[in-house]
């Protein structure tokens, strides 16, 4: 099996580091091959890494454990890293764009504007994720991926934001291989797994009790 098809995720919490490895089929179905943990004591405070040397050592041990699950001849080269902490929060943001009359408003246009929002500078903070919450074309709701012609696009977003030194503190624990593909807000990924579409549309609140931080997530 090609190692490039493996998906590896690592979450650094206050009491432990958790890693998971799996594969994804062509239909998008993820199969988890294994989960391992490494305990932590005092090295992470409310999501902020205060002892990067110890955490880095534990990360390497965890990666070796996950590597053993797929065979000594395989090598994990990239990982997704879950990030959370006390400074993590959501901010509302609105994008409005005008176009020539009858312009096809495609999903590519919307995704491009969403990615542009990710690069928007916020003093002292990093934008970790951009979540689309609504799209209007000429003041009419757009749902699904269908193309709509119009002259004005309004998109409401939730910017998942954290102090810029939070991600920096975590990134110090990953040098060389494996490299980090992307930092993902842990509350967001947990909500996608734990809540159904119906739950999210109904505004169900998810409460995650961590060792030092309790996080609330709600659509």
PDB file of C-alpha atoms in Angstrom:
ATOM      1  CA  UNK A   1       0.000   0.000   0.000  1.00  0.00           C
ATOM      2  CA  UNK A   2       1.324   3.493  -0.876  1.00  0.00           C
ATOM      3  CA  UNK A   3       2.339   5.409   2.277  1.00  0.00           C
ATOM      4  CA  UNK A   4       1.102   8.630   0.717  1.00  0.00           C
ATOM      5  CA  UNK A   5      -2.451   7.355   1.230  1.00  0.00           C
ATOM      6  CA  UNK A   6      -2.110   7.261   4.992  1.00  0.00           C
ATOM      7  CA  UNK A   7      -3.702  10.041   7.036  1.00  0.00           C
ATOM      8  CA  UNK A   8      -2.053  10.790  10.377  1.00  0.00           C
ATOM      9  CA  UNK A   9      -3.455  13.185  12.983  1.00  0.00           C
ATOM     10  CA  UNK A  10      -1.871  14.276  16.259  1.00  0.00           C
ATOM     11  CA  UNK A  11      -3.516  16.208  19.096  1.00  0.00           C
ATOM     12  CA  UNK A  12      -1.441  17.765  21.876  1.00  0.00           C
ATOM     13  CA  UNK A  13      -3.502  18.067  25.051  1.00  0.00           C
ATOM     14  CA  UNK A  14      -2.594  19.088  28.582  1.00  0.00           C
ATOM     15  CA  UNK A  15      -2.500  15.510  29.928  1.00  0.00           C
ATOM     16  CA  UNK A  16      -1.555  13.478  26.860  1.00  0.00           C
ATOM     17  CA  UNK A  17      -0.685  13.455  23.182  1.00  0.00           C
ATOM     18  CA  UNK A  18      -2.999  11.374  21.011  1.00  0.00           C
ATOM     19  CA  UNK A  19      -2.204  10.147  17.517  1.00  0.00           C
ATOM     20  CA  UNK A  20      -4.320   8.280  14.981  1.00  0.00           C
ATOM     21  CA  UNK A  21      -3.500   6.751  11.610  1.00  0.00           C
ATOM     22  CA  UNK A  22      -5.932   5.689   8.935  1.00  0.00           C
ATOM     23  CA  UNK A  23      -6.631   5.407   5.233  1.00  0.00           C
ATOM     24  CA  UNK A  24      -9.215   7.067   3.031  1.00  0.00           C
ATOM     25  CA  UNK A  25     -10.982   5.256   0.202  1.00  0.00           C
ATOM     26  CA  UNK A  26     -11.785   6.773  -3.178  1.00  0.00           C
ATOM     27  CA  UNK A  27     -15.351   7.263  -1.889  1.00  0.00           C
ATOM     28  CA  UNK A  28     -14.081   9.306   1.044  1.00  0.00           C
ATOM     29  CA  UNK A  29     -14.571   6.641   3.712  1.00  0.00           C
ATOM     30  CA  UNK A  30     -11.914   6.856   6.436  1.00  0.00           C
ATOM     31  CA  UNK A  31     -10.761   3.637   8.100  1.00  0.00           C
ATOM     32  CA  UNK A  32      -8.847   4.077  11.357  1.00  0.00           C
ATOM     33  CA  UNK A  33      -5.918   1.659  11.591  1.00  0.00           C
ATOM     34  CA  UNK A  34      -4.762   2.572  15.070  1.00  0.00           C
ATOM     35  CA  UNK A  35      -4.728   5.075  17.922  1.00  0.00           C
ATOM     36  CA  UNK A  36      -1.860   5.599  20.404  1.00  0.00           C
ATOM     37  CA  UNK A  37      -1.148   8.013  23.251  1.00  0.00           C
ATOM     38  CA  UNK A  38       1.779   9.440  25.204  1.00  0.00           C
ATOM     39  CA  UNK A  39       1.190  10.922  28.694  1.00  0.00           C
ATOM     40  CA  UNK A  40       2.146  14.502  29.550  1.00  0.00           C
ATOM     41  CA  UNK A  41       2.612  16.201  32.914  1.00  0.00           C
ATOM     42  CA  UNK A  42       3.036  19.955  33.130  1.00  0.00           C
ATOM     43  CA  UNK A  43       4.455  20.414  29.619  1.00  0.00           C
ATOM     44  CA  UNK A  44       1.292  21.948  28.150  1.00  0.00           C
ATOM     45  CA  UNK A  45      -0.734  24.657  29.890  1.00  0.00           C
ATOM     46  CA  UNK A  46      -4.182  25.443  28.461  1.00  0.00           C
ATOM     47  CA  UNK A  47      -3.022  24.460  24.981  1.00  0.00           C
ATOM     48  CA  UNK A  48       0.288  26.362  25.149  1.00  0.00           C
ATOM     49  CA  UNK A  49       3.448  24.236  25.027  1.00  0.00           C
ATOM     50  CA  UNK A  50       5.756  25.350  27.860  1.00  0.00           C
ATOM     51  CA  UNK A  51       8.254  22.486  27.559  1.00  0.00           C
ATOM     52  CA  UNK A  52       8.822  21.940  23.825  1.00  0.00           C
ATOM     53  CA  UNK A  53      11.756  19.556  24.323  1.00  0.00           C
ATOM     54  CA  UNK A  54       9.692  17.042  26.275  1.00  0.00           C
ATOM     55  CA  UNK A  55       6.670  17.382  24.015  1.00  0.00           C
ATOM     56  CA  UNK A  56       8.852  16.967  20.918  1.00  0.00           C
ATOM     57  CA  UNK A  57      10.357  13.800  22.395  1.00  0.00           C
ATOM     58  CA  UNK A  58       6.882  12.410  23.155  1.00  0.00           C
ATOM     59  CA  UNK A  59       5.693  13.285  19.644  1.00  0.00           C
ATOM     60  CA  UNK A  60       8.579  11.309  18.140  1.00  0.00           C
ATOM     61  CA  UNK A  61       7.776   8.309  20.339  1.00  0.00           C
ATOM     62  CA  UNK A  62       4.137   8.519  19.309  1.00  0.00           C
ATOM     63  CA  UNK A  63       5.034   8.668  15.613  1.00  0.00           C
ATOM     64  CA  UNK A  64       7.207   5.556  16.055  1.00  0.00           C
ATOM     65  CA  UNK A  65       4.252   3.736  17.621  1.00  0.00           C
ATOM     66  CA  UNK A  66       1.992   4.696  14.721  1.00  0.00           C
ATOM     67  CA  UNK A  67       4.692   3.748  12.228  1.00  0.00           C
ATOM     68  CA  UNK A  68       4.938   0.279  13.769  1.00  0.00           C
ATOM     69  CA  UNK A  69       1.257  -0.236  12.975  1.00  0.00           C
ATOM     70  CA  UNK A  70       1.929   0.002   9.234  1.00  0.00           C
ATOM     71  CA  UNK A  71       5.260  -1.824   9.101  1.00  0.00           C
ATOM     72  CA  UNK A  72       8.912  -0.969   9.530  1.00  0.00           C
ATOM     73  CA  UNK A  73       9.336  -0.372   5.789  1.00  0.00           C
ATOM     74  CA  UNK A  74       6.777   2.456   5.848  1.00  0.00           C
ATOM     75  CA  UNK A  75       7.501   6.004   6.999  1.00  0.00           C
ATOM     76  CA  UNK A  76       5.095   8.690   8.168  1.00  0.00           C
ATOM     77  CA  UNK A  77       6.131  11.897   6.421  1.00  0.00           C
ATOM     78  CA  UNK A  78       3.274  14.308   7.131  1.00  0.00           C
ATOM     79  CA  UNK A  79       0.745  14.859   9.900  1.00  0.00           C
ATOM     80  CA  UNK A  80      -2.286  16.990  10.671  1.00  0.00           C
ATOM     81  CA  UNK A  81      -2.060  18.622  14.099  1.00  0.00           C
ATOM     82  CA  UNK A  82      -5.046  19.455  16.282  1.00  0.00           C
ATOM     83  CA  UNK A  83      -4.666  22.729  18.159  1.00  0.00           C
ATOM     84  CA  UNK A  84      -6.743  24.211  20.970  1.00  0.00           C
ATOM     85  CA  UNK A  85      -6.448  26.308  24.086  1.00  0.00           C
ATOM     86  CA  UNK A  86      -7.840  29.127  26.165  1.00  0.00           C
ATOM     87  CA  UNK A  87      -7.334  31.820  23.508  1.00  0.00           C
ATOM     88  CA  UNK A  88      -9.223  29.898  20.804  1.00  0.00           C
ATOM     89  CA  UNK A  89     -12.463  31.619  19.791  1.00  0.00           C
ATOM     90  CA  UNK A  90     -14.703  32.444  16.820  1.00  0.00           C
ATOM     91  CA  UNK A  91     -15.202  35.859  15.222  1.00  0.00           C
ATOM     92  CA  UNK A  92     -17.931  36.806  12.741  1.00  0.00           C
ATOM     93  CA  UNK A  93     -16.832  38.116   9.360  1.00  0.00           C
ATOM     94  CA  UNK A  94     -18.751  39.196   6.247  1.00  0.00           C
ATOM     95  CA  UNK A  95     -17.475  39.334   2.671  1.00  0.00           C
ATOM     96  CA  UNK A  96     -19.322  41.305  -0.030  1.00  0.00           C
ATOM     97  CA  UNK A  97     -18.306  41.379  -3.700  1.00  0.00           C
ATOM     98  CA  UNK A  98     -19.901  43.010  -6.760  1.00  0.00           C
ATOM     99  CA  UNK A  99     -19.673  41.468 -10.239  1.00  0.00           C
ATOM    100  CA  UNK A 100     -20.974  42.311 -13.728  1.00  0.00           C
ATOM    101  CA  UNK A 101     -24.674  41.489 -14.170  1.00  0.00           C
ATOM    102  CA  UNK A 102     -25.251  37.802 -14.943  1.00  0.00           C
ATOM    103  CA  UNK A 103     -21.884  36.573 -13.650  1.00  0.00           C
ATOM    104  CA  UNK A 104     -21.950  32.827 -12.819  1.00  0.00           C
ATOM    105  CA  UNK A 105     -21.288  32.583  -9.066  1.00  0.00           C
ATOM    106  CA  UNK A 106     -19.509  29.248  -8.889  1.00  0.00           C
ATOM    107  CA  UNK A 107     -18.258  27.177  -5.966  1.00  0.00           C
ATOM    108  CA  UNK A 108     -14.702  28.003  -7.072  1.00  0.00           C
ATOM    109  CA  UNK A 109     -15.368  31.728  -6.630  1.00  0.00           C
ATOM    110  CA  UNK A 110     -16.776  31.138  -3.150  1.00  0.00           C
ATOM    111  CA  UNK A 111     -13.886  28.891  -2.086  1.00  0.00           C
ATOM    112  CA  UNK A 112     -11.353  31.418  -3.369  1.00  0.00           C
ATOM    113  CA  UNK A 113     -12.916  34.204  -1.278  1.00  0.00           C
ATOM    114  CA  UNK A 114     -13.013  31.856   1.708  1.00  0.00           C
ATOM    115  CA  UNK A 115      -9.295  31.164   1.342  1.00  0.00           C
ATOM    116  CA  UNK A 116      -8.579  34.884   0.995  1.00  0.00           C
ATOM    117  CA  UNK A 117     -10.275  35.431   4.357  1.00  0.00           C
ATOM    118  CA  UNK A 118      -7.841  32.937   5.911  1.00  0.00           C
ATOM    119  CA  UNK A 119      -4.964  35.289   5.006  1.00  0.00           C
ATOM    120  CA  UNK A 120      -6.606  38.384   6.470  1.00  0.00           C
ATOM    121  CA  UNK A 121      -4.230  39.953   9.030  1.00  0.00           C
ATOM    122  CA  UNK A 122      -5.402  40.150  12.648  1.00  0.00           C
ATOM    123  CA  UNK A 123      -3.016  41.808  15.089  1.00  0.00           C
ATOM    124  CA  UNK A 124      -1.534  39.315  17.553  1.00  0.00           C
ATOM    125  CA  UNK A 125      -3.625  36.409  16.267  1.00  0.00           C
ATOM    126  CA  UNK A 126      -3.680  33.557  13.755  1.00  0.00           C
ATOM    127  CA  UNK A 127      -6.719  32.519  11.731  1.00  0.00           C
ATOM    128  CA  UNK A 128      -6.691  28.735  12.062  1.00  0.00           C
ATOM    129  CA  UNK A 129      -9.850  27.974  10.103  1.00  0.00           C
ATOM    130  CA  UNK A 130     -12.582  29.727   8.116  1.00  0.00           C
ATOM    131  CA  UNK A 131     -16.087  28.265   8.343  1.00  0.00           C
ATOM    132  CA  UNK A 132     -18.745  29.318   5.871  1.00  0.00           C
ATOM    133  CA  UNK A 133     -22.113  29.929   7.549  1.00  0.00           C
ATOM    134  CA  UNK A 134     -24.193  31.445   4.740  1.00  0.00           C
ATOM    135  CA  UNK A 135     -24.070  32.676   1.129  1.00  0.00           C
ATOM    136  CA  UNK A 136     -26.402  35.181  -0.555  1.00  0.00           C
ATOM    137  CA  UNK A 137     -26.426  35.917  -4.292  1.00  0.00           C
ATOM    138  CA  UNK A 138     -28.373  39.093  -5.041  1.00  0.00           C
ATOM    139  CA  UNK A 139     -29.795  38.739  -1.504  1.00  0.00           C
ATOM    140  CA  UNK A 140     -31.142  35.235  -2.232  1.00  0.00           C
ATOM    141  CA  UNK A 141     -29.784  32.260  -0.228  1.00  0.00           C
ATOM    142  CA  UNK A 142     -27.498  29.913  -2.141  1.00  0.00           C
ATOM    143  CA  UNK A 143     -27.460  26.329  -0.924  1.00  0.00           C
ATOM    144  CA  UNK A 144     -25.534  23.376  -2.236  1.00  0.00           C
ATOM    145  CA  UNK A 145     -22.980  23.589  -5.028  1.00  0.00           C
ATOM    146  CA  UNK A 146     -25.300  24.740  -7.830  1.00  0.00           C
ATOM    147  CA  UNK A 147     -24.157  27.676  -9.979  1.00  0.00           C
ATOM    148  CA  UNK A 148     -26.233  30.871  -9.719  1.00  0.00           C
ATOM    149  CA  UNK A 149     -25.966  33.976 -11.883  1.00  0.00           C
ATOM    150  CA  UNK A 150     -25.925  37.323 -10.154  1.00  0.00           C
ATOM    151  CA  UNK A 151     -24.121  40.607  -9.562  1.00  0.00           C
ATOM    152  CA  UNK A 152     -23.575  40.582  -5.800  1.00  0.00           C
ATOM    153  CA  UNK A 153     -22.227  37.949  -3.445  1.00  0.00           C
ATOM    154  CA  UNK A 154     -22.427  38.143   0.329  1.00  0.00           C
ATOM    155  CA  UNK A 155     -20.839  35.420   2.448  1.00  0.00           C
ATOM    156  CA  UNK A 156     -20.960  35.168   6.231  1.00  0.00           C
ATOM    157  CA  UNK A 157     -18.055  33.388   7.915  1.00  0.00           C
ATOM    158  CA  UNK A 158     -16.811  32.280  11.293  1.00  0.00           C
ATOM    159  CA  UNK A 159     -13.100  32.905  11.727  1.00  0.00           C
ATOM    160  CA  UNK A 160     -11.562  30.455  14.210  1.00  0.00           C
ATOM    161  CA  UNK A 161      -8.848  32.549  15.836  1.00  0.00           C
ATOM    162  CA  UNK A 162      -6.147  32.048  18.470  1.00  0.00           C
ATOM    163  CA  UNK A 163      -3.191  33.982  19.840  1.00  0.00           C
ATOM    164  CA  UNK A 164      -0.348  33.809  17.333  1.00  0.00           C
ATOM    165  CA  UNK A 165       2.066  32.394  19.919  1.00  0.00           C
ATOM    166  CA  UNK A 166      -0.230  29.390  20.486  1.00  0.00           C
ATOM    167  CA  UNK A 167       0.513  27.838  17.084  1.00  0.00           C
ATOM    168  CA  UNK A 168       4.166  28.877  17.354  1.00  0.00           C
ATOM    169  CA  UNK A 169       4.490  27.004  20.647  1.00  0.00           C
ATOM    170  CA  UNK A 170       3.080  23.837  19.072  1.00  0.00           C
ATOM    171  CA  UNK A 171       5.089  24.145  15.858  1.00  0.00           C
ATOM    172  CA  UNK A 172       8.350  24.031  17.866  1.00  0.00           C
ATOM    173  CA  UNK A 173       7.552  20.381  18.629  1.00  0.00           C
ATOM    174  CA  UNK A 174       7.630  19.418  14.929  1.00  0.00           C
ATOM    175  CA  UNK A 175      11.020  19.801  13.251  1.00  0.00           C
ATOM    176  CA  UNK A 176      12.132  17.787  10.251  1.00  0.00           C
ATOM    177  CA  UNK A 177       9.941  14.778   9.528  1.00  0.00           C
ATOM    178  CA  UNK A 178       7.094  14.373   9.877  1.00  0.00           C
ATOM    179  CA  UNK A 179       6.167  17.834   8.651  1.00  0.00           C
ATOM    180  CA  UNK A 180       2.844  19.476   9.517  1.00  0.00           C
ATOM    181  CA  UNK A 181       0.336  19.606   6.665  1.00  0.00           C
ATOM    182  CA  UNK A 182      -2.119  21.787   8.546  1.00  0.00           C
ATOM    183  CA  UNK A 183      -3.108  22.912  12.020  1.00  0.00           C
ATOM    184  CA  UNK A 184      -6.768  22.142  12.713  1.00  0.00           C
ATOM    185  CA  UNK A 185      -8.821  23.602  15.602  1.00  0.00           C
ATOM    186  CA  UNK A 186      -9.624  20.594  17.775  1.00  0.00           C
ATOM    187  CA  UNK A 187     -13.118  21.823  18.829  1.00  0.00           C
ATOM    188  CA  UNK A 188     -14.099  22.080  15.163  1.00  0.00           C
ATOM    189  CA  UNK A 189     -12.931  18.579  14.236  1.00  0.00           C
ATOM    190  CA  UNK A 190     -14.550  17.145  17.376  1.00  0.00           C
ATOM    191  CA  UNK A 191     -17.872  18.781  16.495  1.00  0.00           C
ATOM    192  CA  UNK A 192     -17.770  17.346  12.954  1.00  0.00           C
ATOM    193  CA  UNK A 193     -17.280  13.856  14.379  1.00  0.00           C
ATOM    194  CA  UNK A 194     -19.645  14.024  17.362  1.00  0.00           C
ATOM    195  CA  UNK A 195     -22.553  16.007  15.890  1.00  0.00           C
ATOM    196  CA  UNK A 196     -24.741  15.059  12.940  1.00  0.00           C
ATOM    197  CA  UNK A 197     -25.834  17.577  10.294  1.00  0.00           C
ATOM    198  CA  UNK A 198     -29.214  17.702  12.009  1.00  0.00           C
ATOM    199  CA  UNK A 199     -27.548  18.486  15.345  1.00  0.00           C
ATOM    200  CA  UNK A 200     -25.522  21.317  13.834  1.00  0.00           C
ATOM    201  CA  UNK A 201     -28.524  22.790  12.025  1.00  0.00           C
ATOM    202  CA  UNK A 202     -30.516  22.673  15.268  1.00  0.00           C
ATOM    203  CA  UNK A 203     -27.786  24.574  17.124  1.00  0.00           C
ATOM    204  CA  UNK A 204     -26.791  21.744  19.460  1.00  0.00           C
ATOM    205  CA  UNK A 205     -23.969  22.792  21.802  1.00  0.00           C
ATOM    206  CA  UNK A 206     -20.965  20.500  22.246  1.00  0.00           C
ATOM    207  CA  UNK A 207     -19.069  20.695  25.545  1.00  0.00           C
ATOM    208  CA  UNK A 208     -15.570  19.193  25.606  1.00  0.00           C
ATOM    209  CA  UNK A 209     -14.099  18.772  29.097  1.00  0.00           C
ATOM    210  CA  UNK A 210     -10.298  18.669  28.792  1.00  0.00           C
ATOM    211  CA  UNK A 211      -7.697  18.304  31.518  1.00  0.00           C
ATOM    212  CA  UNK A 212      -7.233  22.092  31.840  1.00  0.00           C
ATOM    213  CA  UNK A 213      -9.582  23.699  29.296  1.00  0.00           C
ATOM    214  CA  UNK A 214     -13.330  23.294  28.726  1.00  0.00           C
ATOM    215  CA  UNK A 215     -14.450  24.209  25.209  1.00  0.00           C
ATOM    216  CA  UNK A 216     -17.950  25.042  23.970  1.00  0.00           C
ATOM    217  CA  UNK A 217     -18.799  24.675  20.270  1.00  0.00           C
ATOM    218  CA  UNK A 218     -22.120  25.606  18.680  1.00  0.00           C
ATOM    219  CA  UNK A 219     -23.182  26.181  15.059  1.00  0.00           C
TER     220      UNK A 219
END
